[in-house]
Amino acid sequence: MMKIKIVLIISLLICFFSIQAYGATEEPVNADKLIDALESTYGIKVTIQDKDGNINYNDCLIVLDKGLSRFPDGLIKEITDYYAKKEISTNIIVNKTEKISDLFSEYVMSDSSANIYINTLQNNLYRNSCVASEEGFIYETGHFISDYIFEIYGYDKLKSEFEKLNSGYNYGTWTEGYENIFLNKHAASSFKEEVANLIWYTEIHPDKLRNINDGNFTIIHKKIELLSNAAEQSFSSVTKETNLWNEALPQKPDEWARETIEKMETASLIPDEYEGIYRSYITKKDFYNLTFSIIEKKIGKESFSNTFGIVEKEEYTSLDPLKGEAYVNIDVYDADEDNYITRLEIAKFFGYVSNKLNKDISDYKTVEFDDISSVSESERLFIYYVSSNGLLKGNGTSFKPFKNCTYQESYLMLMRLYNFL
């Protein structure tokens, strides 16, 4: 069954931040440049087999870029560098298929190469382009990452720790009670499959994981914590501050944020998909979506549509690698959207939306902060605007412009914006 998911990205936002949005511009992105960027950033070799001169492979390459960028900076490169020293090449190989049922990925490790194969399908709406499954790609990348964790952390050590949590439930079967221990039947088939499934789900569906058992901690959540700890010990690019896969864990708001969040939930200002996420760092995409959702609630749909133009939508396809369900995602890809947002970026964004809503963004008082000397003069104006209007508050004489923000911190800022408009 085909499921449709529509994500609206605001074109004026893209223009304001000079975001490179693939699919939002009339001039197509050069595939060779995309491949060069991927190979340079991640230490991989990208090969398009049986390349069709009539097809633009940009959408497929965007899936690769978006999928790889989900992981902490440097994580993939650590693996490829490690393998390169052992004369093992890392390759992503793009193949074509004619059937959506074959829109899958496959990971194959040998003594000389680590290969992720991706099948692409010609786009039904845009016949000169092709699509690939990000779900399938992340699932196989989960195998790629877990193999490295097994190598560095220790396969037997991690398996033993998992089996202690399994409490006697064995791999290779599925009976009553297994749903409390394993993510799905496929995860219960073997230890390797369970780890790959957990990595896939924590990256693609953290909201589903954290709301298992009504947001209460389960064995599955303990396994995610265990896996995160193993990754922290295996990668120099992962630290406690990274909060790797923390979004997939049940969370409760801190006491200082609880009252505001309860008010927002009562007023339906927090969409359902963000339920149960408070202490994790918020991505730019989520912050933008939450902000526009709140503005629309405040000023109404018609006024919102008139104020913020909606960019023409592009579509790509993803596929659940286990169930075989296809998802058509209508979206404009922002290469930066999955990065965490900083306080400075929030200040600039609030300045943008305030200006669009006819607020005088030159109406501010200069606020003396001792940690904004590295911020350009033009950007400091946004800091002065949000701080003097009470939208973002400093900590004494510090603004912390480059500090990432959590979801619960963002909710407080967005509630102030809602009351300010």
Coordinates of C-alpha atoms in Angstrom, one line a residue:
M1 CA 0.0 0.0 0.0
M2 CA 1.4 3.4 -1.0
K3 CA 1.6 5.9 1.9
I4 CA 1.9 9.6 1.2
K5 CA 3.8 12.0 3.6
I6 CA 3.9 15.7 2.7
V7 CA 6.5 18.0 4.2
L8 CA 6.2 21.7 3.4
I9 CA 9.4 23.7 3.2
I10 CA 9.1 27.5 3.0
S11 CA 10.9 28.9 0.0
L12 CA 11.5 32.3 1.6
L13 CA 13.3 30.6 4.5
I14 CA 15.6 29.0 2.0
C15 CA 16.4 32.3 0.4
F16 CA 16.9 34.1 3.7
F17 CA 19.5 31.6 4.9
S18 CA 21.0 31.0 1.5
I19 CA 20.4 27.3 2.0
Q20 CA 21.4 25.0 -0.9
A21 CA 18.1 23.3 -1.6
Y22 CA 18.3 20.5 -4.2
G23 CA 15.1 20.6 -6.2
A24 CA 14.3 24.2 -5.3
T25 CA 16.4 25.7 -8.0
E26 CA 15.8 25.8 -11.8
E27 CA 19.4 24.8 -12.5
P28 CA 20.0 21.1 -11.8
V29 CA 22.8 20.2 -9.4
N30 CA 25.8 18.6 -11.1
A31 CA 25.9 14.9 -10.4
D32 CA 29.7 14.8 -10.7
K33 CA 30.1 17.5 -8.2
L34 CA 27.8 15.7 -5.8
I35 CA 29.8 12.5 -6.2
D36 CA 33.1 14.4 -5.6
A37 CA 31.7 16.0 -2.4
L38 CA 30.5 12.6 -1.1
E39 CA 33.7 10.9 -1.9
S40 CA 35.8 13.7 -0.3
T41 CA 33.7 14.0 2.8
Y42 CA 33.1 10.3 3.6
G43 CA 36.1 8.6 2.0
I44 CA 33.9 6.4 -0.2
K45 CA 33.8 5.6 -3.9
V46 CA 30.5 6.2 -5.6
T47 CA 29.9 4.2 -8.8
I48 CA 26.8 4.4 -11.0
Q49 CA 26.6 1.2 -13.0
D50 CA 25.0 1.1 -16.5
K51 CA 24.6 4.9 -16.4
D52 CA 21.8 6.1 -18.5
G53 CA 22.6 9.4 -20.3
N54 CA 18.9 10.3 -20.3
I55 CA 18.5 10.0 -16.5
N56 CA 19.6 12.5 -13.9
Y57 CA 20.9 10.7 -10.8
N58 CA 20.8 13.7 -8.5
D59 CA 17.8 12.5 -6.5
C60 CA 19.6 9.2 -5.8
L61 CA 22.8 11.0 -4.8
I62 CA 20.8 13.3 -2.5
V63 CA 19.4 10.2 -0.7
L64 CA 23.0 9.1 -0.2
D65 CA 24.1 12.6 1.1
K66 CA 21.1 12.9 3.3
G67 CA 21.5 9.4 4.7
L68 CA 25.2 9.7 5.5
S69 CA 24.8 13.2 7.0
R70 CA 22.3 11.8 9.6
F71 CA 25.3 10.4 11.5
P72 CA 27.7 12.5 13.6
D73 CA 30.3 14.4 11.7
G74 CA 33.3 12.2 11.1
L75 CA 31.7 8.9 12.0
I76 CA 31.5 7.5 8.5
K77 CA 35.0 8.8 7.7
E78 CA 36.5 7.1 10.7
I79 CA 35.3 3.8 9.4
T80 CA 36.4 4.3 5.8
D81 CA 39.9 5.6 7.0
Y82 CA 40.2 2.5 9.3
Y83 CA 39.4 0.2 6.4
A84 CA 41.7 2.1 4.0
K85 CA 44.6 1.4 6.3
K86 CA 43.8 -2.3 6.0
E87 CA 43.5 -1.9 2.2
I88 CA 39.8 -2.3 2.2
S89 CA 37.9 0.0 0.0
T90 CA 34.4 1.4 0.8
N91 CA 32.1 1.6 -2.2
I92 CA 28.5 2.7 -2.8
I93 CA 27.3 1.1 -6.0
V94 CA 24.1 2.4 -7.7
N95 CA 22.1 0.0 -9.9
K96 CA 18.9 0.4 -11.8
T97 CA 15.7 -1.6 -11.4
E98 CA 12.3 -1.5 -13.1
K99 CA 10.2 -2.7 -10.2
I100 CA 9.5 -0.9 -7.0
S101 CA 9.6 -4.2 -5.1
D102 CA 13.3 -4.3 -6.0
L103 CA 14.0 -0.8 -4.6
F104 CA 16.3 -2.0 -1.9
S105 CA 19.9 -1.8 -0.7
E106 CA 22.4 -4.5 0.2
Y107 CA 25.6 -4.5 2.2
V108 CA 28.5 -6.9 1.4
M109 CA 31.8 -7.1 3.3
S110 CA 34.8 -8.9 2.0
D111 CA 38.5 -9.0 2.6
S112 CA 39.1 -6.2 0.1
S113 CA 35.9 -4.1 0.0
A114 CA 32.9 -2.9 2.0
N115 CA 30.1 -2.4 -0.6
I116 CA 26.7 -0.9 -0.2
Y117 CA 24.5 -1.6 -3.3
I118 CA 21.6 0.7 -3.9
N119 CA 18.8 0.0 -6.5
T120 CA 17.2 3.0 -8.1
L121 CA 13.9 3.4 -9.9
Q122 CA 13.0 5.8 -12.7
N123 CA 10.8 8.5 -11.3
N124 CA 7.1 8.2 -12.4
L125 CA 6.5 12.0 -12.3
Y126 CA 9.9 13.3 -13.5
R127 CA 11.0 10.7 -16.1
N128 CA 14.5 12.2 -16.5
S129 CA 15.3 11.4 -12.8
C130 CA 15.5 8.4 -10.5
V131 CA 14.7 7.7 -6.9
A132 CA 16.2 5.5 -4.2
S133 CA 15.1 4.4 -0.8
E134 CA 16.7 6.3 2.1
E135 CA 15.1 3.8 4.5
G136 CA 16.8 0.9 2.8
F137 CA 20.1 2.8 2.6
I138 CA 20.1 3.6 6.3
Y139 CA 19.3 0.0 7.1
E140 CA 22.3 -1.3 5.2
T141 CA 24.5 1.5 6.5
G142 CA 23.4 0.2 10.0
H143 CA 25.2 -3.1 9.0
F144 CA 28.2 -1.1 7.9
I145 CA 28.5 0.8 11.1
S146 CA 27.7 -2.2 13.4
D147 CA 30.5 -4.2 11.7
Y148 CA 33.0 -1.5 12.7
I149 CA 31.6 -1.4 16.3
F150 CA 32.0 -5.2 16.5
E151 CA 35.6 -4.8 15.3
I152 CA 36.6 -2.0 17.7
Y153 CA 34.3 -2.6 20.8
G154 CA 34.3 -6.4 20.4
Y155 CA 31.6 -8.6 18.9
D156 CA 31.5 -11.2 21.7
K157 CA 31.5 -8.5 24.3
L158 CA 28.6 -6.6 22.9
K159 CA 26.6 -9.7 22.1
S160 CA 27.1 -10.9 25.7
E161 CA 25.8 -7.6 27.0
F162 CA 22.7 -7.8 24.7
E163 CA 22.0 -11.4 25.7
K164 CA 21.9 -10.4 29.4
L165 CA 19.1 -8.0 28.5
N166 CA 17.4 -10.7 26.4
S167 CA 16.6 -12.5 29.7
G168 CA 16.5 -15.9 28.1
Y169 CA 14.7 -14.9 24.9
N170 CA 16.8 -16.5 22.2
Y171 CA 17.5 -15.3 18.7
G172 CA 16.0 -17.2 15.8
T173 CA 12.4 -17.5 17.0
W174 CA 9.4 -15.4 17.9
T175 CA 6.8 -16.3 20.4
E176 CA 4.8 -14.7 23.2
G177 CA 6.7 -11.9 25.1
Y178 CA 9.3 -11.4 22.4
E179 CA 7.8 -8.0 21.4
N180 CA 8.9 -6.7 24.8
I181 CA 12.5 -7.7 24.1
F182 CA 13.0 -7.2 20.3
L183 CA 12.1 -4.3 18.0
N184 CA 10.5 -6.6 15.4
K185 CA 10.6 -10.2 14.2
H186 CA 13.5 -9.5 11.9
A187 CA 15.5 -8.0 14.8
A188 CA 15.0 -11.2 16.7
S189 CA 16.4 -13.4 13.9
S190 CA 20.1 -12.8 14.9
F191 CA 22.3 -10.5 17.0
K192 CA 23.7 -8.8 13.9
E193 CA 20.2 -8.1 12.5
E194 CA 19.1 -6.7 15.8
V195 CA 21.9 -4.2 15.9
A196 CA 21.3 -3.1 12.3
N197 CA 17.6 -2.7 13.0
L198 CA 18.2 -0.6 16.1
I199 CA 20.6 1.7 14.2
W200 CA 18.1 2.1 11.3
Y201 CA 15.1 2.8 13.6
T202 CA 17.0 5.2 15.9
E203 CA 18.0 7.3 12.8
I204 CA 14.8 7.1 10.8
H205 CA 12.0 6.6 13.4
P206 CA 13.2 7.8 16.8
D207 CA 9.7 9.1 17.6
K208 CA 8.2 5.5 17.3
L209 CA 10.9 4.1 19.6
R210 CA 10.7 6.7 22.4
N211 CA 6.9 6.2 22.5
I212 CA 7.0 2.5 22.9
N213 CA 5.0 1.4 26.0
D214 CA 3.5 4.9 26.3
G215 CA 6.9 6.5 26.7
N216 CA 8.1 4.3 29.6
F217 CA 11.5 2.7 29.6
T218 CA 11.7 -0.8 28.1
I219 CA 14.4 -3.4 27.4
I220 CA 14.6 -2.1 23.8
H221 CA 15.5 1.4 25.2
K222 CA 18.2 -0.2 27.4
K223 CA 19.6 -1.8 24.3
I224 CA 19.7 1.5 22.5
E225 CA 21.6 3.0 25.5
L226 CA 24.0 0.0 25.4
L227 CA 24.6 0.5 21.7
S228 CA 25.2 4.2 22.1
N229 CA 27.7 3.5 24.8
A230 CA 29.5 1.0 22.5
A231 CA 29.6 3.6 19.7
E232 CA 31.0 6.2 22.1
Q233 CA 33.8 3.9 23.0
S234 CA 34.4 2.9 19.3
F235 CA 34.4 6.4 17.6
S236 CA 36.5 9.4 18.5
S237 CA 33.8 11.5 16.7
V238 CA 31.2 10.4 19.3
T239 CA 31.2 11.7 22.8
K240 CA 28.7 12.0 25.6
E241 CA 27.9 15.5 24.4
T242 CA 26.9 14.0 21.1
N243 CA 23.8 12.5 22.7
L244 CA 23.9 9.8 20.1
W245 CA 20.4 8.2 19.5
N246 CA 19.1 10.0 22.6
E247 CA 16.0 11.0 20.6
A248 CA 14.9 7.4 20.6
L249 CA 14.8 7.2 24.4
P250 CA 11.8 8.2 26.5
Q251 CA 12.2 11.6 28.0
K252 CA 10.6 13.8 30.6
P253 CA 10.9 17.6 30.6
D254 CA 13.0 19.2 33.3
E255 CA 11.0 21.0 36.0
W256 CA 11.9 24.5 34.8
A257 CA 10.3 23.7 31.4
R258 CA 7.3 21.6 32.6
E259 CA 4.7 24.4 33.0
T260 CA 5.4 26.0 29.7
I261 CA 5.3 22.6 27.8
E262 CA 2.0 21.7 29.5
K263 CA 0.5 25.0 28.4
M264 CA 1.7 24.5 24.9
E265 CA 0.3 20.9 24.8
T266 CA -3.0 22.1 26.1
A267 CA -3.1 24.7 23.4
S268 CA -2.1 22.1 20.8
L269 CA 1.0 24.1 19.9
I270 CA 3.3 21.0 19.9
P271 CA 2.5 18.6 17.0
D272 CA 2.1 14.9 17.9
E273 CA 5.3 13.8 16.2
Y274 CA 7.3 15.8 18.7
E275 CA 5.6 14.2 21.7
G276 CA 8.1 12.9 24.3
I277 CA 11.2 14.6 23.1
Y278 CA 12.6 17.3 25.4
R279 CA 16.3 16.9 26.3
S280 CA 17.7 16.1 22.9
Y281 CA 19.3 18.7 20.7
I282 CA 16.8 20.1 18.1
T283 CA 17.6 20.0 14.4
K284 CA 17.2 23.0 12.1
K285 CA 14.4 21.2 10.2
D286 CA 12.4 20.5 13.4
F287 CA 12.9 24.0 14.7
Y288 CA 11.7 25.6 11.5
N289 CA 8.7 23.2 11.3
L290 CA 7.7 23.9 14.9
T291 CA 8.1 27.7 14.4
F292 CA 5.9 27.8 11.3
S293 CA 3.4 25.5 12.9
I294 CA 3.1 27.9 15.9
I295 CA 2.9 31.0 13.6
E296 CA 0.1 29.4 11.6
K297 CA -1.8 28.7 14.8
K298 CA -1.3 32.3 15.9
I299 CA -2.2 34.1 12.6
G300 CA -4.4 31.6 10.9
K301 CA -3.9 29.5 7.7
E302 CA -4.9 32.1 5.2
S303 CA -2.7 34.9 6.7
F304 CA 0.1 32.4 7.0
S305 CA -0.2 31.3 3.3
N306 CA -0.2 34.9 2.2
T307 CA 2.8 35.8 4.3
F308 CA 5.0 32.8 3.6
G309 CA 5.2 31.4 0.0
I310 CA 5.2 27.7 -0.4
V311 CA 7.9 26.4 -2.8
E312 CA 7.0 23.9 -5.5
K313 CA 7.3 20.4 -4.0
E314 CA 9.6 17.7 -5.2
E315 CA 9.2 14.0 -4.5
Y316 CA 11.4 11.1 -3.7
T317 CA 10.7 7.6 -2.6
S318 CA 11.8 5.6 0.4
L319 CA 11.0 2.0 1.1
D320 CA 10.7 0.1 4.4
P321 CA 13.4 -2.5 3.8
L322 CA 11.6 -5.1 5.8
K323 CA 7.9 -4.6 5.1
G324 CA 8.3 -3.5 1.5
E325 CA 6.0 -0.4 1.9
A326 CA 6.8 2.5 -0.3
Y327 CA 6.6 6.1 0.9
V328 CA 6.5 9.0 -1.4
N329 CA 8.0 12.0 0.4
I330 CA 7.2 15.4 -1.1
D331 CA 10.0 17.6 0.1
V332 CA 12.8 20.1 -0.8
Y333 CA 16.1 18.8 0.4
D334 CA 18.2 21.1 2.5
A335 CA 21.7 19.7 2.9
D336 CA 21.9 21.4 6.3
E337 CA 18.5 20.6 7.7
D338 CA 19.5 17.7 10.0
N339 CA 22.3 19.7 11.7
Y340 CA 21.5 21.0 15.2
I341 CA 20.5 24.6 15.4
T342 CA 22.5 27.2 17.4
R343 CA 21.2 30.1 19.4
L344 CA 22.7 32.5 16.9
E345 CA 20.8 30.8 14.0
I346 CA 17.6 31.0 16.1
A347 CA 18.2 34.7 16.6
K348 CA 18.6 35.2 12.9
F349 CA 15.5 33.1 12.1
F350 CA 13.4 34.9 14.6
G351 CA 14.5 38.2 13.0
Y352 CA 13.5 36.8 9.6
V353 CA 10.0 35.7 10.7
S354 CA 9.5 38.9 12.7
N355 CA 10.3 41.0 9.6
K356 CA 7.9 39.0 7.5
L357 CA 5.2 39.6 10.1
N358 CA 5.8 43.4 9.9
K359 CA 7.6 43.7 13.2
D360 CA 10.3 46.4 13.3
I361 CA 13.5 44.4 13.7
S362 CA 15.4 47.7 14.1
D363 CA 13.6 48.2 17.4
Y364 CA 16.1 46.9 19.9
K365 CA 18.5 47.9 22.6
T366 CA 22.2 47.1 22.4
V367 CA 22.8 44.4 25.0
E368 CA 26.4 43.9 26.2
F369 CA 27.4 40.2 26.0
D370 CA 31.0 39.2 26.6
D371 CA 31.0 36.2 24.3
I372 CA 29.8 37.6 20.9
S373 CA 33.1 39.2 19.7
S374 CA 33.5 36.5 17.1
V375 CA 30.0 37.2 15.7
S376 CA 29.9 39.6 12.8
E377 CA 28.4 43.1 13.3
S378 CA 25.5 42.3 11.0
E379 CA 24.6 39.2 13.0
R380 CA 24.9 40.9 16.4
L381 CA 21.9 43.0 15.5
F382 CA 19.7 39.9 15.5
I383 CA 21.1 39.0 19.0
Y384 CA 20.3 42.5 20.2
Y385 CA 16.8 42.2 18.7
V386 CA 15.8 38.8 20.3
S387 CA 17.4 39.5 23.6
S388 CA 16.0 43.0 24.1
N389 CA 12.5 41.7 23.1
G390 CA 12.8 38.8 25.5
L391 CA 12.7 36.1 22.8
L392 CA 16.1 34.6 23.7
K393 CA 17.6 35.3 27.1
G394 CA 21.2 35.3 27.9
N395 CA 22.9 33.8 31.0
G396 CA 24.1 36.8 32.8
T397 CA 26.6 38.5 30.5
S398 CA 26.8 35.5 28.2
F399 CA 24.6 34.8 25.1
K400 CA 26.3 31.5 24.0
P401 CA 25.7 32.1 20.3
F402 CA 27.1 28.8 19.1
K403 CA 25.5 26.6 21.7
N404 CA 23.0 24.0 20.4
C405 CA 19.5 24.1 21.9
T406 CA 17.4 21.2 23.2
Y407 CA 13.7 20.7 22.3
Q408 CA 12.6 21.9 25.7
E409 CA 14.7 25.1 25.5
S410 CA 13.2 25.6 22.0
Y411 CA 9.6 25.3 23.4
L412 CA 10.2 28.1 25.8
M413 CA 11.6 30.3 23.0
L414 CA 8.7 29.5 20.8
M415 CA 6.1 30.2 23.5
R416 CA 7.7 33.6 23.9
L417 CA 7.5 34.1 20.1
Y418 CA 3.8 33.1 20.1
N419 CA 3.0 35.6 22.9
F420 CA 5.2 38.3 21.1
L421 CA 3.4 38.1 17.8

